[in-house]
PDB file of C-alpha atoms in Angstrom:
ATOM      1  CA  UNK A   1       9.610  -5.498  -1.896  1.00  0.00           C
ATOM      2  CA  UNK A   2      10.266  -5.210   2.067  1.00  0.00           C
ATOM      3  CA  UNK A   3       8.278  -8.007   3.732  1.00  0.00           C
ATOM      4  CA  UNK A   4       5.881  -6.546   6.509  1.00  0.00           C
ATOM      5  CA  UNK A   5       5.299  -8.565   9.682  1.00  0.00           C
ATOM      6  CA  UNK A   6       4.051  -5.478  12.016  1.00  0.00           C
ATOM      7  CA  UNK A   7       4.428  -2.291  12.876  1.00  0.00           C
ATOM      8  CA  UNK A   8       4.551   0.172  16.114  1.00  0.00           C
ATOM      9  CA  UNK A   9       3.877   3.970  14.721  1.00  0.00           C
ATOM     10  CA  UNK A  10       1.677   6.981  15.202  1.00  0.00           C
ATOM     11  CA  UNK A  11      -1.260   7.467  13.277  1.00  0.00           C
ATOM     12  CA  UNK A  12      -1.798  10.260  10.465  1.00  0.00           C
ATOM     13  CA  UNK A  13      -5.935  10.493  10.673  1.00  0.00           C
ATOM     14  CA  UNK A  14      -7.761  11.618   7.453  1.00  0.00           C
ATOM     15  CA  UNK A  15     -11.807  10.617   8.689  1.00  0.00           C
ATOM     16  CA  UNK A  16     -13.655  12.171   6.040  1.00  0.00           C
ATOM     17  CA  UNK A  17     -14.765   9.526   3.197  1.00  0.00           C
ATOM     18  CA  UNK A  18     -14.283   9.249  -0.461  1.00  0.00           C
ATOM     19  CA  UNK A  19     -10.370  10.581  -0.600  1.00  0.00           C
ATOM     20  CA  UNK A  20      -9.872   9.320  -4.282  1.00  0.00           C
ATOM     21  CA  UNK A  21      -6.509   8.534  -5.837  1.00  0.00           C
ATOM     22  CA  UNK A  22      -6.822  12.407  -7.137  1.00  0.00           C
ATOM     23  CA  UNK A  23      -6.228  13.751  -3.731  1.00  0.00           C
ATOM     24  CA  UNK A  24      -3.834  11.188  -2.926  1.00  0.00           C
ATOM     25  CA  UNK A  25      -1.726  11.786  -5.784  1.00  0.00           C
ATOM     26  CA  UNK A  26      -2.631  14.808  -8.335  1.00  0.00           C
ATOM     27  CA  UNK A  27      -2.645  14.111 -11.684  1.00  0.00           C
ATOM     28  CA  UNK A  28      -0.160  17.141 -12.602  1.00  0.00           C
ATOM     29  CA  UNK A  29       2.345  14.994 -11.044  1.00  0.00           C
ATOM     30  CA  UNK A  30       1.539  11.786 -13.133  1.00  0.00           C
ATOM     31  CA  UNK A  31       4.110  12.319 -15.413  1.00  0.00           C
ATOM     32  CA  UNK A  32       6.738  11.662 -12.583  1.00  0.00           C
ATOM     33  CA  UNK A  33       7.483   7.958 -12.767  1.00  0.00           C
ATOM     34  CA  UNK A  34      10.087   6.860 -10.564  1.00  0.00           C
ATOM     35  CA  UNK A  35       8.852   5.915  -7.188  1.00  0.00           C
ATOM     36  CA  UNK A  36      11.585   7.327  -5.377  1.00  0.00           C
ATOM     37  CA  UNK A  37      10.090  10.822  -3.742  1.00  0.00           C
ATOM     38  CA  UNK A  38       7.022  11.160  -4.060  1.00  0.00           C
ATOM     39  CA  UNK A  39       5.829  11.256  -1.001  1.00  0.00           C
ATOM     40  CA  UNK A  40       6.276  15.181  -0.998  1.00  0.00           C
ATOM     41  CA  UNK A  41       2.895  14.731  -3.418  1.00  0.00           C
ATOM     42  CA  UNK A  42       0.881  12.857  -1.238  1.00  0.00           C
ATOM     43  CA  UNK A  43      -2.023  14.896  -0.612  1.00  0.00           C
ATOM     44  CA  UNK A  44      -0.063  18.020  -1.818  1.00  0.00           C
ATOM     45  CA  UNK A  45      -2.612  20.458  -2.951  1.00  0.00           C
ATOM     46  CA  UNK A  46      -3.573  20.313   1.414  1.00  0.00           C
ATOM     47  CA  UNK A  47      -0.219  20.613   2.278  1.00  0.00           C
ATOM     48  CA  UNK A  48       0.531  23.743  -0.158  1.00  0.00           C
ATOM     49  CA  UNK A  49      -1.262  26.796  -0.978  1.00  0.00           C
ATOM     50  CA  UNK A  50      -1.311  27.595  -5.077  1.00  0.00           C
ATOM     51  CA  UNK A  51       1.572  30.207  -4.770  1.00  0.00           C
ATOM     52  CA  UNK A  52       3.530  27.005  -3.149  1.00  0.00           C
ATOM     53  CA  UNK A  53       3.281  28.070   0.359  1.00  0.00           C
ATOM     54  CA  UNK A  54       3.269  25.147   3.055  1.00  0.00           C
ATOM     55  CA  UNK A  55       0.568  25.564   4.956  1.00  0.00           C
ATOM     56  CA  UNK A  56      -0.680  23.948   9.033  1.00  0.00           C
ATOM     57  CA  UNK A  57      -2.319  20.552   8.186  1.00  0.00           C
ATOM     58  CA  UNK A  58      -2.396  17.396   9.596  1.00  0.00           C
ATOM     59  CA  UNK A  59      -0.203  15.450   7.380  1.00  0.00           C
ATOM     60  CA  UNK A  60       2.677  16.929   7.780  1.00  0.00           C
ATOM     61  CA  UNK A  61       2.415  17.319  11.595  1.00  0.00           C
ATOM     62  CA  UNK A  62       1.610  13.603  11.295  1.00  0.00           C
ATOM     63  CA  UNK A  63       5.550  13.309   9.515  1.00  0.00           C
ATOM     64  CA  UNK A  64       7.152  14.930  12.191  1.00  0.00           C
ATOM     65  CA  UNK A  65       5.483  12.794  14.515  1.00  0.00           C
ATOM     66  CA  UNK A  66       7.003   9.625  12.387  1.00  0.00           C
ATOM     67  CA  UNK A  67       3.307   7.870  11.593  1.00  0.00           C
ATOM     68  CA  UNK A  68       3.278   4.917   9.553  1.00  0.00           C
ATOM     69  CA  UNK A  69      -0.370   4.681   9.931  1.00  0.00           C
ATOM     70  CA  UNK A  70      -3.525   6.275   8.149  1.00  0.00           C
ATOM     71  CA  UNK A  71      -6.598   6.018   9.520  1.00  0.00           C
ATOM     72  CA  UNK A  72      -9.501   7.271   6.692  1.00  0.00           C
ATOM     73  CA  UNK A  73     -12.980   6.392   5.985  1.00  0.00           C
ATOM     74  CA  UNK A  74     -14.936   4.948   3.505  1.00  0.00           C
ATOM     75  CA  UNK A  75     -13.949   4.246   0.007  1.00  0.00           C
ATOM     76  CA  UNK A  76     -10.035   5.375   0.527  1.00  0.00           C
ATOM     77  CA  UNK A  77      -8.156   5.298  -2.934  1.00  0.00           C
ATOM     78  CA  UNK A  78     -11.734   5.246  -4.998  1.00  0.00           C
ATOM     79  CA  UNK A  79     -11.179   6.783  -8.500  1.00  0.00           C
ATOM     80  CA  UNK A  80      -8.679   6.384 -11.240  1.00  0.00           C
ATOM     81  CA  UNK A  81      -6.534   3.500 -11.175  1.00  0.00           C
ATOM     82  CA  UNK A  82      -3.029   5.124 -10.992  1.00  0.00           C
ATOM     83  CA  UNK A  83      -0.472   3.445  -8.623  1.00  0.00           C
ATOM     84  CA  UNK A  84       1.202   6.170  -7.831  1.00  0.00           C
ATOM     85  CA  UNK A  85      -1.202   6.643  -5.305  1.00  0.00           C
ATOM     86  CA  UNK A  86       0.175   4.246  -3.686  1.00  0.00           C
ATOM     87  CA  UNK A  87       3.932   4.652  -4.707  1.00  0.00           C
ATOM     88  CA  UNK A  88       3.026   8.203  -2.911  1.00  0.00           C
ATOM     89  CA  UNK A  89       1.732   7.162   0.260  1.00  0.00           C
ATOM     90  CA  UNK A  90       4.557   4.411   0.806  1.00  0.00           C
ATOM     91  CA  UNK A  91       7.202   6.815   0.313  1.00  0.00           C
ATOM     92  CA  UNK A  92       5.703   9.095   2.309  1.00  0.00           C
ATOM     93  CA  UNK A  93       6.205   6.582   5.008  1.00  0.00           C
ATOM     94  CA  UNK A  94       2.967   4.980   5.786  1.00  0.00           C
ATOM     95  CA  UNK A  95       2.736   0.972   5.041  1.00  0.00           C
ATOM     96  CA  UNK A  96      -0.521   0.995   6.965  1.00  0.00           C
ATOM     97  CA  UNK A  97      -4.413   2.066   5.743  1.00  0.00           C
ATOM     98  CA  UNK A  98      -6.883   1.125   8.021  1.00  0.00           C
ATOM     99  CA  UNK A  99     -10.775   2.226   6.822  1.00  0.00           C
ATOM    100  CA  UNK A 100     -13.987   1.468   5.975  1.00  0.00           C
ATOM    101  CA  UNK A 101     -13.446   0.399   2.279  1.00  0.00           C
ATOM    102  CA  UNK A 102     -11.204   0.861   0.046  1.00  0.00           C
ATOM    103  CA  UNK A 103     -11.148   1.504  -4.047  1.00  0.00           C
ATOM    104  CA  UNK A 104     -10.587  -2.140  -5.562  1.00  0.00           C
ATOM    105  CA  UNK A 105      -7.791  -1.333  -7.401  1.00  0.00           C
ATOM    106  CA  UNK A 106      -6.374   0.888  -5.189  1.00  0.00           C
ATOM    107  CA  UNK A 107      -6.504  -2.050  -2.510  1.00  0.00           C
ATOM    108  CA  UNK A 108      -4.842  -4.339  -4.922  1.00  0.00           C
ATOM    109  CA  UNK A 109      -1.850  -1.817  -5.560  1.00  0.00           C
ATOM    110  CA  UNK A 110      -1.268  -1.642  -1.693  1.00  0.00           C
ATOM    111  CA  UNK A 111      -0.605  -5.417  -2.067  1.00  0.00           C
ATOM    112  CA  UNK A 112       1.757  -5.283  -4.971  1.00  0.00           C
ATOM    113  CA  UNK A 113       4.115  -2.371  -2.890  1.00  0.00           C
ATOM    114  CA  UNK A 114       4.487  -3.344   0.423  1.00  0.00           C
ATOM    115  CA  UNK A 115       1.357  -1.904   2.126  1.00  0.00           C
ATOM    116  CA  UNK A 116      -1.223  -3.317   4.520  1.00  0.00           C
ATOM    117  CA  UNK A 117      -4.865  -2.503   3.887  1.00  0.00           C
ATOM    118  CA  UNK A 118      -7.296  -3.233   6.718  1.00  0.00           C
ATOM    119  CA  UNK A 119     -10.976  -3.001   6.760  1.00  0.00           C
ATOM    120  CA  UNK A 120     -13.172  -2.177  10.060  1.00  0.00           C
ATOM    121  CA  UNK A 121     -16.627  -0.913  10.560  1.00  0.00           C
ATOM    122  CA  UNK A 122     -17.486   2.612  11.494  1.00  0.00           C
ATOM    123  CA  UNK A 123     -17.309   2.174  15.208  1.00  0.00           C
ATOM    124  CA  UNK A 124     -14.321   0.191  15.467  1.00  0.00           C
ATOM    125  CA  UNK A 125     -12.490   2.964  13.247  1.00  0.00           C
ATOM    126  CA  UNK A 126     -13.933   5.412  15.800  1.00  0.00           C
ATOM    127  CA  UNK A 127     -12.269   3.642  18.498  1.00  0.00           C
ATOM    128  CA  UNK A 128      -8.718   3.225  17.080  1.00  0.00           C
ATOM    129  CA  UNK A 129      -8.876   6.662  15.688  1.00  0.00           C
ATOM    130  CA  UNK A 130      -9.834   7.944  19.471  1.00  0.00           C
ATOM    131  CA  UNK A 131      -7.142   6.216  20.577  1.00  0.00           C
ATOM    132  CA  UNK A 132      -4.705   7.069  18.122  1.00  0.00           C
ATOM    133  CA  UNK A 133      -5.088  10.830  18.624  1.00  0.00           C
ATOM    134  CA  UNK A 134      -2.199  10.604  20.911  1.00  0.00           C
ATOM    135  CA  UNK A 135      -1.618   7.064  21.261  1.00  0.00           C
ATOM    136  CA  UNK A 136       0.882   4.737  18.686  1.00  0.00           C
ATOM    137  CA  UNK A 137      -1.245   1.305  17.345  1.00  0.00           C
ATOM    138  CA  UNK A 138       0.664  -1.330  16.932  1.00  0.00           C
ATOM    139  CA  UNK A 139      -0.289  -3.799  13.577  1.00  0.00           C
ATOM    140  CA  UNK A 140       0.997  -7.647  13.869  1.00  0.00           C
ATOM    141  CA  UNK A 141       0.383  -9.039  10.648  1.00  0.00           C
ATOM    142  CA  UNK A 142       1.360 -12.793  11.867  1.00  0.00           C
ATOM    143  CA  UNK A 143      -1.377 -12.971  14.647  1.00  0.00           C
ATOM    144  CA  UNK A 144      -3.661 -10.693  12.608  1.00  0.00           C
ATOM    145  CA  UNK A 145      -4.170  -8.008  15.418  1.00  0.00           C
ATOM    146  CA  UNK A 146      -4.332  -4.767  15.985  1.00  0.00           C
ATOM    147  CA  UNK A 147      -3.443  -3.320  19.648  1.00  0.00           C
ATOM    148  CA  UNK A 148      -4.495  -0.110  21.012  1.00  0.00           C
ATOM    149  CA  UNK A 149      -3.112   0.434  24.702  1.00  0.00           C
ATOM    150  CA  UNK A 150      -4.762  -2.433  26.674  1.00  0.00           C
ATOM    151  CA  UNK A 151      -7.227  -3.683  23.799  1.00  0.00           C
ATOM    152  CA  UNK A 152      -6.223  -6.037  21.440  1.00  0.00           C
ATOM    153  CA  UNK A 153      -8.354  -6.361  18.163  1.00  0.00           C
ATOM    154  CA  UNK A 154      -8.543  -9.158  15.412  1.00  0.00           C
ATOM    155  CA  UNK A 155      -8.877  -8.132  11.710  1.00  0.00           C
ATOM    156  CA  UNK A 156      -9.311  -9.814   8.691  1.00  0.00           C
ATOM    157  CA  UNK A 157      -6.847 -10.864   5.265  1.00  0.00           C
ATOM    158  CA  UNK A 158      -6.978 -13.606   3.107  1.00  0.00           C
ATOM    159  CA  UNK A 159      -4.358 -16.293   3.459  1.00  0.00           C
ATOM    160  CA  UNK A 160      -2.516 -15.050   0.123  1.00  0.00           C
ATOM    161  CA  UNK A 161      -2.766 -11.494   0.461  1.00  0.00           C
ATOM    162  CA  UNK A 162      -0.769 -11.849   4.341  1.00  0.00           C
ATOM    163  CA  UNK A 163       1.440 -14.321   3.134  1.00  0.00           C
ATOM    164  CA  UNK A 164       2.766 -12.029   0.625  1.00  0.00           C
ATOM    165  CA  UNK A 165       3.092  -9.552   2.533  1.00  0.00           C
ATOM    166  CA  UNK A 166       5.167 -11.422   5.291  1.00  0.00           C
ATOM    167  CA  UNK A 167       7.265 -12.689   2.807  1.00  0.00           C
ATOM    168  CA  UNK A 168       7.634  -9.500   0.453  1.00  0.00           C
ATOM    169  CA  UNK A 169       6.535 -10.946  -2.753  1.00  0.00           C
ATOM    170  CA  UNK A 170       5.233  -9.039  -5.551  1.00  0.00           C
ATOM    171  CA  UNK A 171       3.272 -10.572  -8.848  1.00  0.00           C
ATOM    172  CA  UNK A 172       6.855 -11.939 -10.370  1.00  0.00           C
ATOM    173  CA  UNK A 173       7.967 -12.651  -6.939  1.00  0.00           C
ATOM    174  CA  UNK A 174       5.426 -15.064  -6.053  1.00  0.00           C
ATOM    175  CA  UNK A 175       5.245 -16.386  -9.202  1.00  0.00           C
ATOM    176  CA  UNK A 176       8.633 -17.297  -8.787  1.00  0.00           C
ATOM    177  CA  UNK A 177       8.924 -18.619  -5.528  1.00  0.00           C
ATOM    178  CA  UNK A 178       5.727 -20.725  -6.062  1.00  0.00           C
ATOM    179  CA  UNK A 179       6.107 -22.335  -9.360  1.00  0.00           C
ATOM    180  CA  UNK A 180       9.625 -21.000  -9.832  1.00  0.00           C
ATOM    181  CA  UNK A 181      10.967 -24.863 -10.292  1.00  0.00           C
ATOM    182  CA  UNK A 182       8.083 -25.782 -12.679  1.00  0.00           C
ATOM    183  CA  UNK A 183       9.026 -22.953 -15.352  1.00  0.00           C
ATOM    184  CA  UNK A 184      12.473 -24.387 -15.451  1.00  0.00           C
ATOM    185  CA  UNK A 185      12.034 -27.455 -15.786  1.00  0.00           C
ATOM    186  CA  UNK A 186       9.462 -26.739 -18.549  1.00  0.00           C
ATOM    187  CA  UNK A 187      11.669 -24.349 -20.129  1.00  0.00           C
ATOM    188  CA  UNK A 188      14.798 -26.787 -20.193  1.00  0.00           C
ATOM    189  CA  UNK A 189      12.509 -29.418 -21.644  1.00  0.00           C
ATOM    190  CA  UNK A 190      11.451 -26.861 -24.254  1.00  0.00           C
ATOM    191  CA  UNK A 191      15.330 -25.758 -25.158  1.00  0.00           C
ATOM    192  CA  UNK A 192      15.417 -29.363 -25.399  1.00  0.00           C
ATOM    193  CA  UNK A 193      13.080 -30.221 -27.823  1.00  0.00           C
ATOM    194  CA  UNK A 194      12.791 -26.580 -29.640  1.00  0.00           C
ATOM    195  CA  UNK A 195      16.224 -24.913 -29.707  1.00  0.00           C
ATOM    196  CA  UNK A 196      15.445 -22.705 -32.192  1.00  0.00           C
ATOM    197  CA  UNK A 197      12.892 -20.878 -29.928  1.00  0.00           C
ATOM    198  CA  UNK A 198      15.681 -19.454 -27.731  1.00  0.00           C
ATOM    199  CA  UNK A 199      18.403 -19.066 -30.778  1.00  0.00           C
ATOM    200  CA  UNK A 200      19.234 -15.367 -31.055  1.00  0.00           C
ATOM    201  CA  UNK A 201      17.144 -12.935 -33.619  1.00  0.00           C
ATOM    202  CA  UNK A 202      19.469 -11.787 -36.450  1.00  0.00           C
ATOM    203  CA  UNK A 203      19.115  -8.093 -36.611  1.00  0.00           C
TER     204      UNK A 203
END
């Protein structure tokens, strides 16, 4: 996973609340499992009519603008657990959400691939999303900050969700660089005194 320190990028703004994971990411498409993509799904049934049409929205005049950063409401991601929701939006080329709240588990997905969630109130959202009408944000996850032309605004992560993000780490990779040593030492100790636990099956 690509560690993320900060980012510079226009903003794609979707300000209306409850966009579940079925908006995000379709279900029709949830038979498509390789990550590599999808982002042509993200939020596809706005971006095409049902003959298959493109059609003027905001997302894809937020592409061609190169945004890395969503601006939504409240309860982004609510819904169904699927992580292609997230798979979609990171391909799609945003590794930023900024809103109000997010779906639990879609929150924890955006940790696991790569991308930052950040939570403000209502007005604050207003603000950045005023600003990022025609203005870039830049997102520093080392100070914590978000910057908006002069302004500079402090937001909130735990300790373990920004380190591993800064350091690119999903579940097996911070498993592994934190108590990496510790399995293999216990594991040597356990070839040691058990060899027949890692003695091939016979098939």
């Amino acid at each position: 996973m690509k560690p993320f320190e900060s980012l510079t990028s226009p903003v794609l703004l979707l300000r209306e609340n409850r966009i579940d994971t079925d908006i995000i990411y379709p279900a029709r498409f949830l038979l498509i499992m390789q990550r590599e993509g999808l982002g042509q799904y993200f939020c596809a049934d706005r971006r095409v009519d049902p003959e298959g049409n493109a059609i003027a929205n905001p997302i894809d005049e937020a592409k061609e603008r190169g945004a890395g950063i969503l601006i939504a409401g409240r309860e982004f991601g609510c819904g169904s657990s699927r992580e292609q929701a997230v798979w979609t939006i990171k391909d799609f080329g945003i590794t930023c959400v900024i809103a109000e709240s997010f779906g639990e588990i879609f929150q924890a997905n955006c940790l696991r691939n790569g991308v930052l969630p950040i939570v403000f109130d209502p007005a604050t959202l207003e603000e950045l999303a005023a600003f990022g009408k025609d203005g870039e944000l830049s997102v520093d996850l080392v100070a914590r900050t978000i910057t908006a032309g002069e302004k500079v605004i402090d937001f909130e992560i735990s300790d373990n969700a920004r380190e591993r993000l800064l350091k690119g780490w999903d579940e097996t990779g911070m498993i592994q660089s934190r108590w990496g040593t510790a399995i293999s030492t216990f594991e040597e100790g356990q070839r040691a005194a058990q060899p027949w636990l890692y003695e091939p099956l016979a098939i």
